Amino acid sequence: MTDPFVLRPRRAAAASGAPASPLQVDPAFGALAEHCADERVTDIFVNGASGLFVDRGHGAERVPEWRASEREVRDLAVALVGLGGRHLDDRAPCVDVRLDSGIRVHAVLAPVSTSGTALSIRVPRVRAADLGALAALGAFDAAQHAWLRTLVAERANVLITGGTGTGKTTLLSAMLAAVPEAERIVTIEDVAELRPPHPHHVALEARQANLEGAGRITLAMLVRESLRMRPDRLVVGECRGEEVRDLLTALNTGHDGGAGTLHASGLADVPARLEALGALAGMDAPALARQVVSAFTVVVHLARRPDGTRRVVQTGRFMLDGERLGIDEVQPW
């Protein structure tokens, strides 16, 4: 070795403001590669040997020329999951993984999937790296844009809600891009999808157990570990279980500027969803209500319109409704 080993900071393209590179599709996608390369396609579904469906923004459409056997679909699923560093077999028949390209693959093997191996592939299409780009796409108006920037600047704790494919992760990533560069962001996800163009972002990802059943790392464990990493912004990509207890504890002990996302079909459904998650963590409704009201400043709810546009449609603030959690719809901008 001619030069001494010296640690040097790496200047990532995202941190320098350079445009994202085009989506790179691995050859392992085989016949699905052409659909991944189609700029209109956001989701791809393979239902065993029964058929292939793609979503071009107007719902799932069958691809009539698709032909594949159950063995071919299973081999494809195993190969794609392997690209993400996880394993798919009879002992681990349900796996979710993110590839280096940003494509997210979820696979379920037969007989758990009774119709044959099921593949659900999410292809990242939104090139909006910040709030300004999202505003240009119609995700929110000028007043909402200014308000979202104020939330980031004032270190508000934000919960972003919405259904599947409504743009929760995209909005959260754009808000994190507006965080001052001197602040340290730690994100925690089951499958790492958040990629904010920020120079001080640390991503933690849950890990499935190995073939011997050991080594599993849960979201709740990662939330606890992250508190030792001195985060200025603590973010849980999606609350779906007992990790909600640890996130609420963190946000109630001085960790301002945090955020999380939650699946919910409407703003009014959010309290019930949180109560269900709290029950998984052993929290009763009154305890959860007090923790949530103290932890989150605002709720931002997204929806996807029939034309494929994803927009901020409701905002709210948590409040106590007796001993239970309630929510009021507000328009603070």
mmCIF file with all atom_site columns, N, CA and C in Angstrom, residues 159-188:
data_model
loop_
_atom_site.group_PDB
_atom_site.id
_atom_site.type_symbol
_atom_site.label_atom_id
_atom_site.label_alt_id
_atom_site.label_comp_id
_atom_site.label_asym_id
_atom_site.label_entity_id
_atom_site.label_seq_id
_atom_site.pdbx_PDB_ins_code
_atom_site.Cartn_x
_atom_site.Cartn_y
_atom_site.Cartn_z
_atom_site.occupancy
_atom_site.B_iso_or_equiv
_atom_site.pdbx_formal_charge
_atom_site.auth_seq_id
_atom_site.auth_comp_id
_atom_site.auth_asym_id
_atom_site.auth_atom_id
_atom_site.pdbx_PDB_model_num
ATOM 1  N N  . LEU A 1 159 ? -46.530 13.597 12.103 1.00 0.00 ? 159 LEU A N  1
ATOM 2  C CA . LEU A 1 159 ? -46.980 12.255 11.714 1.00 0.00 ? 159 LEU A CA 1
ATOM 3  C C  . LEU A 1 159 ? -47.641 12.366 10.350 1.00 0.00 ? 159 LEU A C  1
ATOM 4  N N  . ILE A 1 160 ? -47.101 11.664 9.356  1.00 0.00 ? 160 ILE A N  1
ATOM 5  C CA . ILE A 1 160 ? -47.641 11.681 8.000  1.00 0.00 ? 160 ILE A CA 1
ATOM 6  C C  . ILE A 1 160 ? -48.450 10.407 7.790  1.00 0.00 ? 160 ILE A C  1
ATOM 7  N N  . THR A 1 161 ? -49.705 10.562 7.393  1.00 0.00 ? 161 THR A N  1
ATOM 8  C CA . THR A 1 161 ? -50.598 9.412  7.245  1.00 0.00 ? 161 THR A CA 1
ATOM 9  C C  . THR A 1 161 ? -51.163 9.346  5.833  1.00 0.00 ? 161 THR A C  1
ATOM 10 N N  . GLY A 1 162 ? -51.706 8.184  5.505  1.00 0.00 ? 162 GLY A N  1
ATOM 11 C CA . GLY A 1 162 ? -52.311 7.993  4.187  1.00 0.00 ? 162 GLY A CA 1
ATOM 12 C C  . GLY A 1 162 ? -52.357 6.518  3.844  1.00 0.00 ? 162 GLY A C  1
ATOM 13 N N  . GLY A 1 163 ? -53.020 6.199  2.763  1.00 0.00 ? 163 GLY A N  1
ATOM 14 C CA . GLY A 1 163 ? -53.096 4.829  2.303  1.00 0.00 ? 163 GLY A CA 1
ATOM 15 C C  . GLY A 1 163 ? -51.828 4.409  1.573  1.00 0.00 ? 163 GLY A C  1
ATOM 16 N N  . THR A 1 164 ? -51.830 3.174  1.104  1.00 0.00 ? 164 THR A N  1
ATOM 17 C CA . THR A 1 164 ? -50.683 2.667  0.355  1.00 0.00 ? 164 THR A CA 1
ATOM 18 C C  . THR A 1 164 ? -50.509 3.444  -0.947 1.00 0.00 ? 164 THR A C  1
ATOM 19 N N  . GLY A 1 165 ? -49.271 3.848  -1.234 1.00 0.00 ? 165 GLY A N  1
ATOM 20 C CA . GLY A 1 165 ? -48.973 4.528  -2.487 1.00 0.00 ? 165 GLY A CA 1
ATOM 21 C C  . GLY A 1 165 ? -49.438 5.966  -2.560 1.00 0.00 ? 165 GLY A C  1
ATOM 22 N N  . THR A 1 166 ? -49.674 6.604  -1.417 1.00 0.00 ? 166 THR A N  1
ATOM 23 C CA . THR A 1 166 ? -50.134 7.998  -1.439 1.00 0.00 ? 166 THR A CA 1
ATOM 24 C C  . THR A 1 166 ? -48.991 8.996  -1.361 1.00 0.00 ? 166 THR A C  1
ATOM 25 N N  . GLY A 1 167 ? -47.760 8.517  -1.178 1.00 0.00 ? 167 GLY A N  1
ATOM 26 C CA . GLY A 1 167 ? -46.616 9.426  -1.174 1.00 0.00 ? 167 GLY A CA 1
ATOM 27 C C  . GLY A 1 167 ? -46.122 9.813  0.207  1.00 0.00 ? 167 GLY A C  1
ATOM 28 N N  . LYS A 1 168 ? -46.413 9.007  1.225  1.00 0.00 ? 168 LYS A N  1
ATOM 29 C CA . LYS A 1 168 ? -45.981 9.331  2.587  1.00 0.00 ? 168 LYS A CA 1
ATOM 30 C C  . LYS A 1 168 ? -44.457 9.403  2.685  1.00 0.00 ? 168 LYS A C  1
ATOM 31 N N  . THR A 1 169 ? -43.783 8.384  2.177  1.00 0.00 ? 169 THR A N  1
ATOM 32 C CA . THR A 1 169 ? -42.324 8.352  2.243  1.00 0.00 ? 169 THR A CA 1
ATOM 33 C C  . THR A 1 169 ? -41.710 9.472  1.423  1.00 0.00 ? 169 THR A C  1
ATOM 34 N N  . THR A 1 170 ? -42.306 9.767  0.267  1.00 0.00 ? 170 THR A N  1
ATOM 35 C CA . THR A 1 170 ? -41.784 10.834 -0.590 1.00 0.00 ? 170 THR A CA 1
ATOM 36 C C  . THR A 1 170 ? -41.869 12.182 0.111  1.00 0.00 ? 170 THR A C  1
ATOM 37 N N  . LEU A 1 171 ? -43.017 12.472 0.737  1.00 0.00 ? 171 LEU A N  1
ATOM 38 C CA . LEU A 1 171 ? -43.165 13.744 1.449  1.00 0.00 ? 171 LEU A CA 1
ATOM 39 C C  . LEU A 1 171 ? -42.211 13.819 2.633  1.00 0.00 ? 171 LEU A C  1
ATOM 40 N N  . LEU A 1 172 ? -42.101 12.745 3.384  1.00 0.00 ? 172 LEU A N  1
ATOM 41 C CA . LEU A 1 172 ? -41.199 12.746 4.530  1.00 0.00 ? 172 LEU A CA 1
ATOM 42 C C  . LEU A 1 172 ? -39.757 12.977 4.095  1.00 0.00 ? 172 LEU A C  1
ATOM 43 N N  . SER A 1 173 ? -39.339 12.321 3.031  1.00 0.00 ? 173 SER A N  1
ATOM 44 C CA . SER A 1 173 ? -37.981 12.503 2.524  1.00 0.00 ? 173 SER A CA 1
ATOM 45 C C  . SER A 1 173 ? -37.745 13.950 2.089  1.00 0.00 ? 173 SER A C  1
ATOM 46 N N  . ALA A 1 174 ? -38.754 14.552 1.444  1.00 0.00 ? 174 ALA A N  1
ATOM 47 C CA . ALA A 1 174 ? -38.626 15.944 1.002  1.00 0.00 ? 174 ALA A CA 1
ATOM 48 C C  . ALA A 1 174 ? -38.534 16.894 2.196  1.00 0.00 ? 174 ALA A C  1
ATOM 49 N N  . MET A 1 175 ? -39.283 16.628 3.252  1.00 0.00 ? 175 MET A N  1
ATOM 50 C CA . MET A 1 175 ? -39.202 17.466 4.443  1.00 0.00 ? 175 MET A CA 1
ATOM 51 C C  . MET A 1 175 ? -37.837 17.331 5.112  1.00 0.00 ? 175 MET A C  1
ATOM 52 N N  . LEU A 1 176 ? -37.294 16.112 5.128  1.00 0.00 ? 176 LEU A N  1
ATOM 53 C CA . LEU A 1 176 ? -35.974 15.911 5.718  1.00 0.00 ? 176 LEU A CA 1
ATOM 54 C C  . LEU A 1 176 ? -34.886 16.611 4.915  1.00 0.00 ? 176 LEU A C  1
ATOM 55 N N  . ALA A 1 177 ? -35.121 16.781 3.619  1.00 0.00 ? 177 ALA A N  1
ATOM 56 C CA . ALA A 1 177 ? -34.152 17.501 2.786  1.00 0.00 ? 177 ALA A CA 1
ATOM 57 C C  . ALA A 1 177 ? -34.032 18.957 3.199  1.00 0.00 ? 177 ALA A C  1
ATOM 58 N N  . ALA A 1 178 ? -35.074 19.492 3.852  1.00 0.00 ? 178 ALA A N  1
ATOM 59 C CA . ALA A 1 178 ? -35.067 20.886 4.290  1.00 0.00 ? 178 ALA A CA 1
ATOM 60 C C  . ALA A 1 178 ? -34.438 21.078 5.663  1.00 0.00 ? 178 ALA A C  1
ATOM 61 N N  . VAL A 1 179 ? -34.013 19.982 6.313  1.00 0.00 ? 179 VAL A N  1
ATOM 62 C CA . VAL A 1 179 ? -33.372 20.072 7.620  1.00 0.00 ? 179 VAL A CA 1
ATOM 63 C C  . VAL A 1 179 ? -31.991 20.714 7.460  1.00 0.00 ? 179 VAL A C  1
ATOM 64 N N  . PRO A 1 180 ? -31.598 21.623 8.340  1.00 0.00 ? 180 PRO A N  1
ATOM 65 C CA . PRO A 1 180 ? -30.254 22.226 8.248  1.00 0.00 ? 180 PRO A CA 1
ATOM 66 C C  . PRO A 1 180 ? -29.151 21.184 8.202  1.00 0.00 ? 180 PRO A C  1
ATOM 67 N N  . GLU A 1 181 ? -28.117 21.452 7.440  1.00 0.00 ? 181 GLU A N  1
ATOM 68 C CA . GLU A 1 181 ? -27.054 20.471 7.225  1.00 0.00 ? 181 GLU A CA 1
ATOM 69 C C  . GLU A 1 181 ? -26.292 20.131 8.503  1.00 0.00 ? 181 GLU A C  1
ATOM 70 N N  . ALA A 1 182 ? -26.320 21.015 9.488  1.00 0.00 ? 182 ALA A N  1
ATOM 71 C CA . ALA A 1 182 ? -25.588 20.755 10.729 1.00 0.00 ? 182 ALA A CA 1
ATOM 72 C C  . ALA A 1 182 ? -26.293 19.746 11.626 1.00 0.00 ? 182 ALA A C  1
ATOM 73 N N  . GLU A 1 183 ? -27.517 19.382 11.293 1.00 0.00 ? 183 GLU A N  1
ATOM 74 C CA . GLU A 1 183 ? -28.278 18.460 12.132 1.00 0.00 ? 183 GLU A CA 1
ATOM 75 C C  . GLU A 1 183 ? -28.127 17.018 11.645 1.00 0.00 ? 183 GLU A C  1
ATOM 76 N N  . ARG A 1 184 ? -28.133 16.106 12.608 1.00 0.00 ? 184 ARG A N  1
ATOM 77 C CA . ARG A 1 184 ? -27.946 14.671 12.333 1.00 0.00 ? 184 ARG A CA 1
ATOM 78 C C  . ARG A 1 184 ? -29.312 13.989 12.287 1.00 0.00 ? 184 ARG A C  1
ATOM 79 N N  . ILE A 1 185 ? -29.600 13.343 11.161 1.00 0.00 ? 185 ILE A N  1
ATOM 80 C CA . ILE A 1 185 ? -30.867 12.639 10.967 1.00 0.00 ? 185 ILE A CA 1
ATOM 81 C C  . ILE A 1 185 ? -30.628 11.140 11.077 1.00 0.00 ? 185 ILE A C  1
ATOM 82 N N  . VAL A 1 186 ? -31.396 10.461 11.928 1.00 0.00 ? 186 VAL A N  1
ATOM 83 C CA . VAL A 1 186 ? -31.349 9.001  12.012 1.00 0.00 ? 186 VAL A CA 1
ATOM 84 C C  . VAL A 1 186 ? -32.726 8.471  11.636 1.00 0.00 ? 186 VAL A C  1
ATOM 85 N N  . THR A 1 187 ? -32.783 7.674  10.570 1.00 0.00 ? 187 THR A N  1
ATOM 86 C CA . THR A 1 187 ? -34.052 7.100  10.131 1.00 0.00 ? 187 THR A CA 1
ATOM 87 C C  . THR A 1 187 ? -34.055 5.601  10.407 1.00 0.00 ? 187 THR A C  1
ATOM 88 N N  . ILE A 1 188 ? -35.218 5.093  10.786 1.00 0.00 ? 188 ILE A N  1
ATOM 89 C CA . ILE A 1 188 ? -35.385 3.690  11.164 1.00 0.00 ? 188 ILE A CA 1
ATOM 90 C C  . ILE A 1 188 ? -36.540 3.120  10.358 1.00 0.00 ? 188 ILE A C  1
#
